[in-house]
PDB file of C-alpha atoms and ligand atoms in Angstrom:
ATOM      1  CA  MET R   1    -180.111 126.966-141.017  1.00  0.00           C
ATOM      2  CA  ALA R   2    -180.695 124.397-138.346  1.00  0.00           C
ATOM      3  CA  ALA R   3    -177.642 123.516-136.168  1.00  0.00           C
ATOM      4  CA  VAL R   4    -175.964 120.234-136.770  1.00  0.00           C
ATOM      5  CA  PRO R   5    -176.921 117.922-133.924  1.00  0.00           C
ATOM      6  CA  VAL R   6    -174.308 117.147-131.348  1.00  0.00           C
ATOM      7  CA  LYS R   7    -173.566 113.276-131.411  1.00  0.00           C
ATOM      8  CA  LYS R   8    -169.979 113.156-130.056  1.00  0.00           C
ATOM      9  CA  ALA R   9    -168.690 114.051-126.670  1.00  0.00           C
ATOM     10  CA  VAL R  10    -165.008 114.205-125.419  1.00  0.00           C
ATOM     11  CA  PHE R  11    -164.182 113.235-121.911  1.00  0.00           C
ATOM     12  CA  PRO R  12    -160.725 114.564-120.917  1.00  0.00           C
ATOM     13  CA  VAL R  13    -159.729 111.751-118.306  1.00  0.00           C
ATOM     14  CA  ALA R  14    -155.870 111.758-118.530  1.00  0.00           C
ATOM     15  CA  GLY R  15    -155.341 113.908-115.355  1.00  0.00           C
ATOM     16  CA  LEU R  16    -153.409 112.474-112.296  1.00  0.00           C
ATOM     17  CA  GLY R  17    -155.805 113.496-109.742  1.00  0.00           C
ATOM     18  CA  THR R  18    -153.178 114.855-107.359  1.00  0.00           C
ATOM     19  CA  ARG R  19    -155.845 116.869-105.400  1.00  0.00           C
ATOM     20  CA  PHE R  20    -157.289 113.394-104.299  1.00  0.00           C
ATOM     21  CA  LEU R  21    -154.243 111.636-103.061  1.00  0.00           C
ATOM     22  CA  PRO R  22    -153.852 109.030-101.727  1.00  0.00           C
ATOM     23  CA  ALA R  23    -157.181 107.706-103.132  1.00  0.00           C
ATOM     24  CA  THR R  24    -155.882 108.275-106.707  1.00  0.00           C
ATOM     25  CA  LYS R  25    -152.437 106.905-106.274  1.00  0.00           C
ATOM     26  CA  ALA R  26    -153.057 103.682-108.290  1.00  0.00           C
ATOM     27  CA  MET R  27    -156.827 104.446-109.249  1.00  0.00           C
ATOM     28  CA  PRO R  28    -158.123 106.982-111.758  1.00  0.00           C
ATOM     29  CA  LYS R  29    -159.946 109.821-110.086  1.00  0.00           C
ATOM     30  CA  GLU R  30    -162.749 109.288-112.528  1.00  0.00           C
ATOM     31  CA  MET R  31    -163.500 105.959-110.749  1.00  0.00           C
ATOM     32  CA  LEU R  32    -164.232 107.644-107.450  1.00  0.00           C
ATOM     33  CA  THR R  33    -167.637 106.550-106.469  1.00  0.00           C
ATOM     34  CA  VAL R  34    -170.469 108.870-105.434  1.00  0.00           C
ATOM     35  CA  VAL R  35    -172.986 106.538-103.646  1.00  0.00           C
ATOM     36  CA  ASP R  36    -172.721 103.564-105.907  1.00  0.00           C
ATOM     37  CA  LYS R  37    -171.462 104.823-109.343  1.00  0.00           C
ATOM     38  CA  PRO R  38    -168.082 106.072-110.420  1.00  0.00           C
ATOM     39  CA  LEU R  39    -167.795 109.735-111.607  1.00  0.00           C
ATOM     40  CA  ILE R  40    -167.189 108.708-115.193  1.00  0.00           C
ATOM     41  CA  GLN R  41    -170.489 106.876-115.330  1.00  0.00           C
ATOM     42  CA  TYR R  42    -172.455 109.927-114.256  1.00  0.00           C
ATOM     43  CA  ALA R  43    -170.834 111.825-117.068  1.00  0.00           C
ATOM     44  CA  VAL R  44    -171.361 109.100-119.676  1.00  0.00           C
ATOM     45  CA  GLU R  45    -175.018 108.679-118.713  1.00  0.00           C
ATOM     46  CA  GLU R  46    -175.598 112.388-118.828  1.00  0.00           C
ATOM     47  CA  ALA R  47    -174.158 112.594-122.277  1.00  0.00           C
ATOM     48  CA  ALA R  48    -176.153 109.529-123.451  1.00  0.00           C
ATOM     49  CA  ALA R  49    -179.389 111.173-122.046  1.00  0.00           C
ATOM     50  CA  ALA R  50    -178.532 114.204-124.464  1.00  0.00           C
ATOM     51  CA  GLY R  51    -178.304 111.890-127.535  1.00  0.00           C
ATOM     52  CA  ILE R  52    -174.614 111.620-127.617  1.00  0.00           C
ATOM     53  CA  GLU R  53    -173.691 108.389-129.494  1.00  0.00           C
ATOM     54  CA  GLU R  54    -169.839 108.534-129.423  1.00  0.00           C
ATOM     55  CA  PHE R  55    -167.944 108.726-126.100  1.00  0.00           C
ATOM     56  CA  ILE R  56    -164.388 109.711-126.655  1.00  0.00           C
ATOM     57  CA  PHE R  57    -162.034 109.251-123.721  1.00  0.00           C
ATOM     58  CA  VAL R  58    -158.769 111.166-123.699  1.00  0.00           C
ATOM     59  CA  THR R  59    -156.690 108.960-121.378  1.00  0.00           C
ATOM     60  CA  SER R  60    -153.188 108.376-120.218  1.00  0.00           C
ATOM     61  CA  ARG R  61    -151.256 105.602-118.613  1.00  0.00           C
ATOM     62  CA  GLY R  62    -153.043 103.653-115.830  1.00  0.00           C
ATOM     63  CA  LYS R  63    -156.522 104.671-116.993  1.00  0.00           C
ATOM     64  CA  GLY R  64    -157.379 101.290-118.566  1.00  0.00           C
ATOM     65  CA  VAL R  65    -160.039 100.510-115.939  1.00  0.00           C
ATOM     66  CA  LEU R  66    -162.179 103.301-117.440  1.00  0.00           C
ATOM     67  CA  GLU R  67    -162.471 101.423-120.670  1.00  0.00           C
ATOM     68  CA  ASP R  68    -162.977  98.152-118.665  1.00  0.00           C
ATOM     69  CA  HIS R  69    -165.888  99.721-116.910  1.00  0.00           C
ATOM     70  CA  PHE R  70    -167.777 100.352-120.148  1.00  0.00           C
ATOM     71  CA  ASP R  71    -166.756  97.019-121.687  1.00  0.00           C
ATOM     72  CA  HIS R  72    -169.104  94.070-121.715  1.00  0.00           C
ATOM     73  CA  SER R  73    -168.333  91.489-118.924  1.00  0.00           C
ATOM     74  CA  PRO R  74    -169.400  87.936-119.901  1.00  0.00           C
ATOM     75  CA  GLU R  75    -168.164  86.390-116.610  1.00  0.00           C
ATOM     76  CA  LEU R  76    -170.099  88.880-114.471  1.00  0.00           C
ATOM     77  CA  MET R  77    -173.202  88.484-116.624  1.00  0.00           C
ATOM     78  CA  ALA R  78    -172.951  84.571-116.413  1.00  0.00           C
ATOM     79  CA  ALA R  79    -172.510  84.752-112.731  1.00  0.00           C
ATOM     80  CA  LEU R  80    -175.437  87.035-112.239  1.00  0.00           C
ATOM     81  CA  ALA R  81    -177.557  84.775-114.420  1.00  0.00           C
ATOM     82  CA  ASP R  82    -176.528  81.754-112.305  1.00  0.00           C
ATOM     83  CA  LYS R  83    -177.580  83.461-109.116  1.00  0.00           C
ATOM     84  CA  GLY R  84    -180.958  84.565-110.708  1.00  0.00           C
ATOM     85  CA  LYS R  85    -180.012  88.206-110.383  1.00  0.00           C
ATOM     86  CA  ASP R  86    -181.635  89.076-113.687  1.00  0.00           C
ATOM     87  CA  GLU R  87    -182.623  92.602-112.621  1.00  0.00           C
ATOM     88  CA  MET R  88    -179.062  93.425-111.672  1.00  0.00           C
ATOM     89  CA  ALA R  89    -177.869  92.229-115.050  1.00  0.00           C
ATOM     90  CA  ALA R  90    -180.530  94.182-116.863  1.00  0.00           C
ATOM     91  CA  ALA R  91    -179.509  97.317-114.942  1.00  0.00           C
ATOM     92  CA  ILE R  92    -176.015  97.007-116.053  1.00  0.00           C
ATOM     93  CA  LYS R  93    -177.009  96.409-119.585  1.00  0.00           C
ATOM     94  CA  SER R  94    -179.107  99.496-119.526  1.00  0.00           C
ATOM     95  CA  TRP R  95    -176.209 101.883-119.388  1.00  0.00           C
ATOM     96  CA  LEU R  96    -173.573 100.113-121.171  1.00  0.00           C
ATOM     97  CA  PRO R  97    -172.747 101.847-124.667  1.00  0.00           C
ATOM     98  CA  ALA R  98    -173.038  99.480-127.611  1.00  0.00           C
ATOM     99  CA  ALA R  99    -170.019  97.987-129.165  1.00  0.00           C
ATOM    100  CA  GLY R 100    -167.893 100.683-130.804  1.00  0.00           C
ATOM    101  CA  GLN R 101    -169.446 103.617-129.157  1.00  0.00           C
ATOM    102  CA  VAL R 102    -166.621 104.159-126.649  1.00  0.00           C
ATOM    103  CA  ILE R 103    -163.415 105.187-128.224  1.00  0.00           C
ATOM    104  CA  SER R 104    -160.044 106.152-126.425  1.00  0.00           C
ATOM    105  CA  VAL R 105    -157.177 108.237-127.555  1.00  0.00           C
ATOM    106  CA  ARG R 106    -154.067 109.063-125.484  1.00  0.00           C
ATOM    107  CA  GLN R 107    -152.807 112.334-124.324  1.00  0.00           C
ATOM    108  CA  PRO R 108    -149.056 111.454-124.180  1.00  0.00           C
ATOM    109  CA  GLU R 109    -148.162 114.252-121.849  1.00  0.00           C
ATOM    110  CA  PRO R 110    -149.982 116.315-119.316  1.00  0.00           C
ATOM    111  CA  LEU R 111    -149.819 119.512-121.244  1.00  0.00           C
ATOM    112  CA  GLY R 112    -153.262 120.972-120.243  1.00  0.00           C
ATOM    113  CA  LEU R 113    -156.968 120.768-120.957  1.00  0.00           C
ATOM    114  CA  GLY R 114    -156.697 122.483-124.253  1.00  0.00           C
ATOM    115  CA  HIS R 115    -154.066 119.987-125.389  1.00  0.00           C
ATOM    116  CA  ALA R 116    -156.198 117.072-124.068  1.00  0.00           C
ATOM    117  CA  VAL R 117    -159.215 118.123-126.120  1.00  0.00           C
ATOM    118  CA  TRP R 118    -156.976 118.739-129.113  1.00  0.00           C
ATOM    119  CA  CYS R 119    -155.814 115.090-128.862  1.00  0.00           C
ATOM    120  CA  ALA R 120    -159.366 114.030-129.857  1.00  0.00           C
ATOM    121  CA  ARG R 121    -159.386 115.964-133.157  1.00  0.00           C
ATOM    122  CA  HIS R 122    -159.180 112.944-135.479  1.00  0.00           C
ATOM    123  CA  VAL R 123    -161.984 111.196-133.913  1.00  0.00           C
ATOM    124  CA  VAL R 124    -164.144 114.189-133.693  1.00  0.00           C
ATOM    125  CA  GLY R 125    -163.486 115.184-137.290  1.00  0.00           C
ATOM    126  CA  ASP R 126    -165.504 117.906-138.786  1.00  0.00           C
ATOM    127  CA  ALA R 127    -168.539 117.762-136.429  1.00  0.00           C
ATOM    128  CA  PRO R 128    -169.886 119.779-133.474  1.00  0.00           C
ATOM    129  CA  PHE R 129    -169.052 118.074-130.204  1.00  0.00           C
ATOM    130  CA  ALA R 130    -169.564 118.272-126.476  1.00  0.00           C
ATOM    131  CA  VAL R 131    -166.880 118.254-123.787  1.00  0.00           C
ATOM    132  CA  LEU R 132    -167.762 117.029-120.255  1.00  0.00           C
ATOM    133  CA  LEU R 133    -165.294 117.418-117.357  1.00  0.00           C
ATOM    134  CA  VAL R 134    -166.133 114.490-115.077  1.00  0.00           C
ATOM    135  CA  ASP R 135    -164.943 116.427-111.924  1.00  0.00           C
ATOM    136  CA  ASP R 136    -168.043 118.502-112.290  1.00  0.00           C
ATOM    137  CA  LEU R 137    -170.994 116.315-111.111  1.00  0.00           C
ATOM    138  CA  ILE R 138    -174.161 118.002-111.790  1.00  0.00           C
ATOM    139  CA  HIS R 139    -177.256 116.798-110.160  1.00  0.00           C
ATOM    140  CA  ALA R 140    -180.320 117.913-112.053  1.00  0.00           C
ATOM    141  CA  ASP R 141    -183.924 116.769-112.922  1.00  0.00           C
ATOM    142  CA  GLN R 142    -183.142 117.241-116.623  1.00  0.00           C
ATOM    143  CA  PRO R 143    -179.610 115.962-117.183  1.00  0.00           C
ATOM    144  CA  CYS R 144    -177.415 118.969-117.626  1.00  0.00           C
ATOM    145  CA  MET R 145    -176.004 118.114-121.178  1.00  0.00           C
ATOM    146  CA  ALA R 146    -179.646 117.757-122.316  1.00  0.00           C
ATOM    147  CA  GLN R 147    -180.230 121.324-120.938  1.00  0.00           C
ATOM    148  CA  MET R 148    -177.118 122.359-123.109  1.00  0.00           C
ATOM    149  CA  THR R 149    -178.196 120.670-126.403  1.00  0.00           C
ATOM    150  CA  ALA R 150    -181.658 122.162-125.924  1.00  0.00           C
ATOM    151  CA  ALA R 151    -179.911 125.630-125.596  1.00  0.00           C
ATOM    152  CA  TYR R 152    -177.749 124.790-128.591  1.00  0.00           C
ATOM    153  CA  GLU R 153    -180.814 124.235-130.792  1.00  0.00           C
ATOM    154  CA  GLN R 154    -181.820 127.891-129.817  1.00  0.00           C
ATOM    155  CA  VAL R 155    -178.594 129.654-130.123  1.00  0.00           C
ATOM    156  CA  GLY R 156    -176.309 127.330-132.036  1.00  0.00           C
ATOM    157  CA  GLN R 157    -172.426 127.743-132.404  1.00  0.00           C
ATOM    158  CA  ASN R 158    -170.570 127.371-129.313  1.00  0.00           C
ATOM    159  CA  LEU R 159    -171.778 127.129-125.700  1.00  0.00           C
ATOM    160  CA  VAL R 160    -170.373 126.857-122.153  1.00  0.00           C
ATOM    161  CA  LEU R 161    -172.163 126.084-118.963  1.00  0.00           C
ATOM    162  CA  VAL R 162    -172.020 128.951-116.421  1.00  0.00           C
ATOM    163  CA  GLU R 163    -172.591 129.752-112.835  1.00  0.00           C
ATOM    164  CA  GLU R 164    -171.880 132.761-110.471  1.00  0.00           C
ATOM    165  CA  VAL R 165    -169.113 132.040-108.144  1.00  0.00           C
ATOM    166  CA  PRO R 166    -167.807 134.118-105.017  1.00  0.00           C
ATOM    167  CA  ALA R 167    -165.831 136.977-106.366  1.00  0.00           C
ATOM    168  CA  ALA R 168    -162.721 135.687-104.316  1.00  0.00           C
ATOM    169  CA  GLN R 169    -162.797 132.497-106.239  1.00  0.00           C
ATOM    170  CA  THR R 170    -162.409 133.652-109.731  1.00  0.00           C
ATOM    171  CA  ASN R 171    -158.753 132.330-109.770  1.00  0.00           C
ATOM    172  CA  ARG R 172    -160.125 128.784-109.738  1.00  0.00           C
ATOM    173  CA  TYR R 173    -162.126 129.017-113.016  1.00  0.00           C
ATOM    174  CA  GLY R 174    -162.404 130.343-116.373  1.00  0.00           C
ATOM    175  CA  ILE R 175    -164.287 133.531-116.184  1.00  0.00           C
ATOM    176  CA  LEU R 176    -166.613 135.233-118.793  1.00  0.00           C
ATOM    177  CA  ASP R 177    -166.302 138.913-120.008  1.00  0.00           C
ATOM    178  CA  ILE R 178    -170.101 139.617-120.624  1.00  0.00           C
ATOM    179  CA  ALA R 179    -171.262 141.243-123.753  1.00  0.00           C
ATOM    180  CA  GLU R 180    -175.043 141.024-122.999  1.00  0.00           C
ATOM    181  CA  ASP R 181    -176.697 139.084-120.102  1.00  0.00           C
ATOM    182  CA  GLN R 182    -179.964 137.698-121.440  1.00  0.00           C
ATOM    183  CA  GLY R 183    -180.877 135.675-118.322  1.00  0.00           C
ATOM    184  CA  ASP R 184    -180.902 131.993-119.227  1.00  0.00           C
ATOM    185  CA  PHE R 185    -178.124 132.930-121.988  1.00  0.00           C
ATOM    186  CA  VAL R 186    -175.143 135.222-121.662  1.00  0.00           C
ATOM    187  CA  LYS R 187    -173.562 136.535-124.899  1.00  0.00           C
ATOM    188  CA  VAL R 188    -169.870 136.409-124.348  1.00  0.00           C
ATOM    189  CA  LYS R 189    -167.095 138.998-125.514  1.00  0.00           C
ATOM    190  CA  GLY R 190    -164.084 137.498-123.798  1.00  0.00           C
ATOM    191  CA  PHE R 191    -162.923 134.583-121.622  1.00  0.00           C
ATOM    192  CA  VAL R 192    -160.023 134.688-119.035  1.00  0.00           C
ATOM    193  CA  GLU R 193    -158.593 131.524-117.421  1.00  0.00           C
ATOM    194  CA  LYS R 194    -158.301 131.820-113.664  1.00  0.00           C
ATOM    195  CA  PRO R 195    -157.930 135.562-113.259  1.00  0.00           C
ATOM    196  CA  ASP R 196    -157.006 137.178-109.864  1.00  0.00           C
ATOM    197  CA  PRO R 197    -160.250 138.612-108.313  1.00  0.00           C
ATOM    198  CA  LYS R 198    -158.929 142.141-108.966  1.00  0.00           C
ATOM    199  CA  ASP R 199    -158.579 141.450-112.679  1.00  0.00           C
ATOM    200  CA  ALA R 200    -161.679 139.321-113.273  1.00  0.00           C
ATOM    201  CA  PRO R 201    -164.102 140.718-115.778  1.00  0.00           C
ATOM    202  CA  SER R 202    -167.102 139.305-113.883  1.00  0.00           C
ATOM    203  CA  ASN R 203    -167.760 136.459-111.351  1.00  0.00           C
ATOM    204  CA  LEU R 204    -169.532 134.345-113.961  1.00  0.00           C
ATOM    205  CA  SER R 205    -167.531 131.062-114.286  1.00  0.00           C
ATOM    206  CA  ILE R 206    -167.222 128.248-116.737  1.00  0.00           C
ATOM    207  CA  ILE R 207    -168.509 124.903-115.436  1.00  0.00           C
ATOM    208  CA  GLY R 208    -167.153 121.724-117.165  1.00  0.00           C
ATOM    209  CA  ARG R 209    -169.630 121.356-119.943  1.00  0.00           C
ATOM    210  CA  TYR R 210    -169.025 122.799-123.384  1.00  0.00           C
ATOM    211  CA  ILE R 211    -170.327 122.492-126.968  1.00  0.00           C
ATOM    212  CA  PHE R 212    -167.934 123.341-129.796  1.00  0.00           C
ATOM    213  CA  GLN R 213    -167.852 123.777-133.442  1.00  0.00           C
ATOM    214  CA  PRO R 214    -165.043 121.921-134.930  1.00  0.00           C
ATOM    215  CA  GLU R 215    -162.965 125.026-135.657  1.00  0.00           C
ATOM    216  CA  ILE R 216    -161.974 125.043-132.064  1.00  0.00           C
ATOM    217  CA  PHE R 217    -159.189 122.615-133.118  1.00  0.00           C
ATOM    218  CA  ASP R 218    -157.686 125.318-135.281  1.00  0.00           C
ATOM    219  CA  PHE R 219    -157.379 127.644-132.287  1.00  0.00           C
ATOM    220  CA  LEU R 220    -156.060 124.803-130.106  1.00  0.00           C
ATOM    221  CA  ALA R 221    -153.385 123.743-132.732  1.00  0.00           C
ATOM    222  CA  ALA R 222    -151.103 126.704-132.774  1.00  0.00           C
ATOM    223  CA  GLN R 223    -151.375 127.499-129.023  1.00  0.00           C
ATOM    224  CA  GLY R 224    -148.736 128.230-126.445  1.00  0.00           C
ATOM    225  CA  LYS R 225    -148.958 127.788-122.673  1.00  0.00           C
ATOM    226  CA  GLY R 226    -151.284 129.941-120.685  1.00  0.00           C
ATOM    227  CA  ALA R 227    -152.321 130.119-116.895  1.00  0.00           C
ATOM    228  CA  GLY R 228    -150.361 127.528-114.844  1.00  0.00           C
ATOM    229  CA  GLY R 229    -147.987 126.911-117.769  1.00  0.00           C
ATOM    230  CA  GLU R 230    -150.659 124.742-119.433  1.00  0.00           C
ATOM    231  CA  ILE R 231    -152.299 124.658-122.890  1.00  0.00           C
ATOM    232  CA  GLN R 232    -155.685 126.142-121.869  1.00  0.00           C
ATOM    233  CA  LEU R 233    -158.921 125.387-123.540  1.00  0.00           C
ATOM    234  CA  THR R 234    -160.247 128.729-122.306  1.00  0.00           C
ATOM    235  CA  ASP R 235    -157.446 130.614-124.268  1.00  0.00           C
ATOM    236  CA  ALA R 236    -158.469 128.881-127.522  1.00  0.00           C
ATOM    237  CA  MET R 237    -162.080 129.875-126.827  1.00  0.00           C
ATOM    238  CA  ALA R 238    -161.121 133.501-126.270  1.00  0.00           C
ATOM    239  CA  ARG R 239    -159.346 133.531-129.650  1.00  0.00           C
ATOM    240  CA  MET R 240    -162.118 131.884-131.527  1.00  0.00           C
ATOM    241  CA  LEU R 241    -164.372 134.782-130.434  1.00  0.00           C
ATOM    242  CA  THR R 242    -163.024 136.798-133.257  1.00  0.00           C
ATOM    243  CA  SER R 243    -164.786 134.454-135.791  1.00  0.00           C
ATOM    244  CA  GLN R 244    -167.617 132.661-133.927  1.00  0.00           C
ATOM    245  CA  GLN R 245    -170.112 133.385-131.163  1.00  0.00           C
ATOM    246  CA  PHE R 246    -170.042 131.886-127.770  1.00  0.00           C
ATOM    247  CA  HIS R 247    -172.955 131.873-125.260  1.00  0.00           C
ATOM    248  CA  GLY R 248    -172.906 131.061-121.609  1.00  0.00           C
ATOM    249  CA  VAL R 249    -175.831 128.841-120.546  1.00  0.00           C
ATOM    250  CA  ARG R 250    -177.252 129.043-116.961  1.00  0.00           C
ATOM    251  CA  TYR R 251    -178.770 125.713-115.836  1.00  0.00           C
ATOM    252  CA  GLN R 252    -181.132 124.188-113.437  1.00  0.00           C
ATOM    253  CA  GLY R 253    -179.298 121.806-110.942  1.00  0.00           C
ATOM    254  CA  GLU R 254    -176.621 121.584-108.520  1.00  0.00           C
ATOM    255  CA  ARG R 255    -172.941 121.227-109.178  1.00  0.00           C
ATOM    256  CA  PHE R 256    -170.447 119.314-107.083  1.00  0.00           C
ATOM    257  CA  ASP R 257    -166.766 119.894-107.525  1.00  0.00           C
ATOM    258  CA  CYS R 258    -165.743 116.183-107.082  1.00  0.00           C
ATOM    259  CA  GLY R 259    -162.074 116.977-107.884  1.00  0.00           C
ATOM    260  CA  ASP R 260    -162.111 118.460-104.487  1.00  0.00           C
ATOM    261  CA  LYS R 261    -162.380 116.338-101.373  1.00  0.00           C
ATOM    262  CA  LEU R 262    -165.023 118.426 -99.547  1.00  0.00           C
ATOM    263  CA  GLY R 263    -167.040 118.732-102.877  1.00  0.00           C
ATOM    264  CA  PHE R 264    -166.788 114.957-103.074  1.00  0.00           C
ATOM    265  CA  LEU R 265    -168.172 114.283 -99.634  1.00  0.00           C
ATOM    266  CA  GLN R 266    -171.012 116.862-100.213  1.00  0.00           C
ATOM    267  CA  ALA R 267    -171.806 115.063-103.384  1.00  0.00           C
ATOM    268  CA  ASN R 268    -172.179 111.748-101.444  1.00  0.00           C
ATOM    269  CA  ILE R 269    -174.328 113.210 -98.819  1.00  0.00           C
ATOM    270  CA  ALA R 270    -176.642 115.157-101.367  1.00  0.00           C
ATOM    271  CA  LEU R 271    -177.063 112.219-103.749  1.00  0.00           C
ATOM    272  CA  GLY R 272    -177.422 109.739-100.858  1.00  0.00           C
ATOM    273  CA  LEU R 273    -180.250 111.898 -99.430  1.00  0.00           C
ATOM    274  CA  SER R 274    -181.872 111.909-102.878  1.00  0.00           C
ATOM    275  CA  ARG R 275    -182.073 108.049-103.064  1.00  0.00           C
ATOM    276  CA  PRO R 276    -185.280 106.810-101.671  1.00  0.00           C
ATOM    277  CA  GLU R 277    -183.579 103.619-100.305  1.00  0.00           C
ATOM    278  CA  PHE R 278    -181.200 105.628 -98.306  1.00  0.00           C
ATOM    279  CA  GLN R 279    -182.689 108.887 -97.486  1.00  0.00           C
ATOM    280  CA  GLY R 280    -184.760 108.077 -94.279  1.00  0.00           C
ATOM    281  CA  ARG R 281    -182.004 106.325 -92.542  1.00  0.00           C
ATOM    282  CA  LEU R 282    -179.254 108.661 -93.853  1.00  0.00           C
ATOM    283  CA  ARG R 283    -181.175 111.647 -92.551  1.00  0.00           C
ATOM    284  CA  GLU R 284    -181.729 109.967 -89.197  1.00  0.00           C
ATOM    285  CA  PHE R 285    -177.923 109.303 -89.027  1.00  0.00           C
ATOM    286  CA  LEU R 286    -176.988 112.859 -89.973  1.00  0.00           C
ATOM    287  CA  ASP R 287    -179.488 114.470 -87.589  1.00  0.00           C
ATOM    288  CA  ALA R 288    -178.159 112.358 -84.720  1.00  0.00           C
ATOM    289  CA  ARG R 289    -174.536 112.909 -85.668  1.00  0.00           C
ATOM    290  CA  LEU R 290    -174.999 116.625 -85.866  1.00  0.00           C
ATOM    291  CA  LYS R 291    -176.716 116.789 -82.502  1.00  0.00           C
ATOM    292  CA  ALA R 292    -173.950 114.861 -80.933  1.00  0.00           C
ATOM    293  CA  GLU R 293    -171.421 117.194 -82.509  1.00  0.00           C
ATOM    294  CA  THR R 294    -173.111 120.210 -81.181  1.00  0.00           C
ATOM    295  CA  VAL R 295    -173.256 118.758 -77.631  1.00  0.00           C
ATOM    296  CA  SER R 296    -169.671 117.729 -77.401  1.00  0.00           C
TER     297      SER R 296
HETATM  298  C1  G1P C   1    -161.106 123.659-115.902  1.00  0.00           C
HETATM  299  C2  G1P C   1    -161.072 124.970-116.875  1.00  0.00           C
HETATM  300  C3  G1P C   1    -161.795 126.088-116.368  1.00  0.00           C
HETATM  301  C4  G1P C   1    -163.207 125.758-115.795  1.00  0.00           C
HETATM  302  C5  G1P C   1    -163.141 124.575-114.750  1.00  0.00           C
HETATM  303  C6  G1P C   1    -164.675 124.089-114.524  1.00  0.00           C
HETATM  304  O1  G1P C   1    -160.284 124.070-114.923  1.00  0.00           O
HETATM  305  O2  G1P C   1    -159.834 125.102-117.363  1.00  0.00           O
HETATM  306  O3  G1P C   1    -161.879 127.230-117.281  1.00  0.00           O
HETATM  307  O4  G1P C   1    -163.758 126.730-115.063  1.00  0.00           O
HETATM  308  O5  G1P C   1    -162.439 123.403-115.515  1.00  0.00           O
HETATM  309  O6  G1P C   1    -164.456 122.956-113.581  1.00  0.00           O
HETATM  310  P1  G1P C   1    -159.672 122.921-113.868  1.00  0.00           P
HETATM  311  O7  G1P C   1    -160.846 122.617-112.942  1.00  0.00           O
HETATM  312  O8  G1P C   1    -159.351 121.716-114.759  1.00  0.00           O
HETATM  313  O9  G1P C   1    -158.475 123.584-113.266  1.00  0.00           O
END
């Protein structure tokens, strides 16, 4: 039977962003800008390119600007029209979701990623859905979620994006226990959230893109605290393995951890260098700068 297509995506955006203070003291971390676009927009555009039609934000207090960013802005449009900036107005319209496509629910307390996803259960209903963690910015020729939905058409059920990490860093990620490594796909027999390197079953880590069957909510519902005292999505996935399959999906592209200051700087440089209007001058600047640093 063909898999039911994925039309809904959940964006857990309730986190405080403490790793990025002071920038995030009064501004959501998801509004941090890489070159000229906030992180949330990269994730929403990536989902839209994969055919997602409902964008479900799990928010918290102080995150209203995320909804505003995807709202229509008549004053801005009128001002751009007055100034003859029609191209700029058209560019904005091209990525704005249509009325009713962005839906927000609140996570009333910061109880963990698993709890955040569970807060979206009434909006997701009985349908397969994607989850995108906005911190993981993935620069790729084929948008990463489209790579996932293509993989989903092949293997169905539940998928996570995966990547090898240095063995010493397993305690920063969800880690796969591998049943069978098939190259592009990895059949999973277990998941562990942030294991110490000495206990890690592999160094294949979960990157922030998932496709789930709706039964994941059953496993999130009755769940206690896991690593870090939080309700972990990874723990629910591990329990669901008794009744459904999970595959890890390797991807083409480059991931930047934009929840981390260094990863964010790297993303700005890499994406800046990928933009024709900046690459020449940015490269000149970087070359000169690096030479000067080497001399001094
Ligand atoms: C979350 C997940 C973890 C995953 C990571 C990917 O952790 O809990 O399993 O590997 O995202 O970015 P967090 O980065 O929120 O601590």
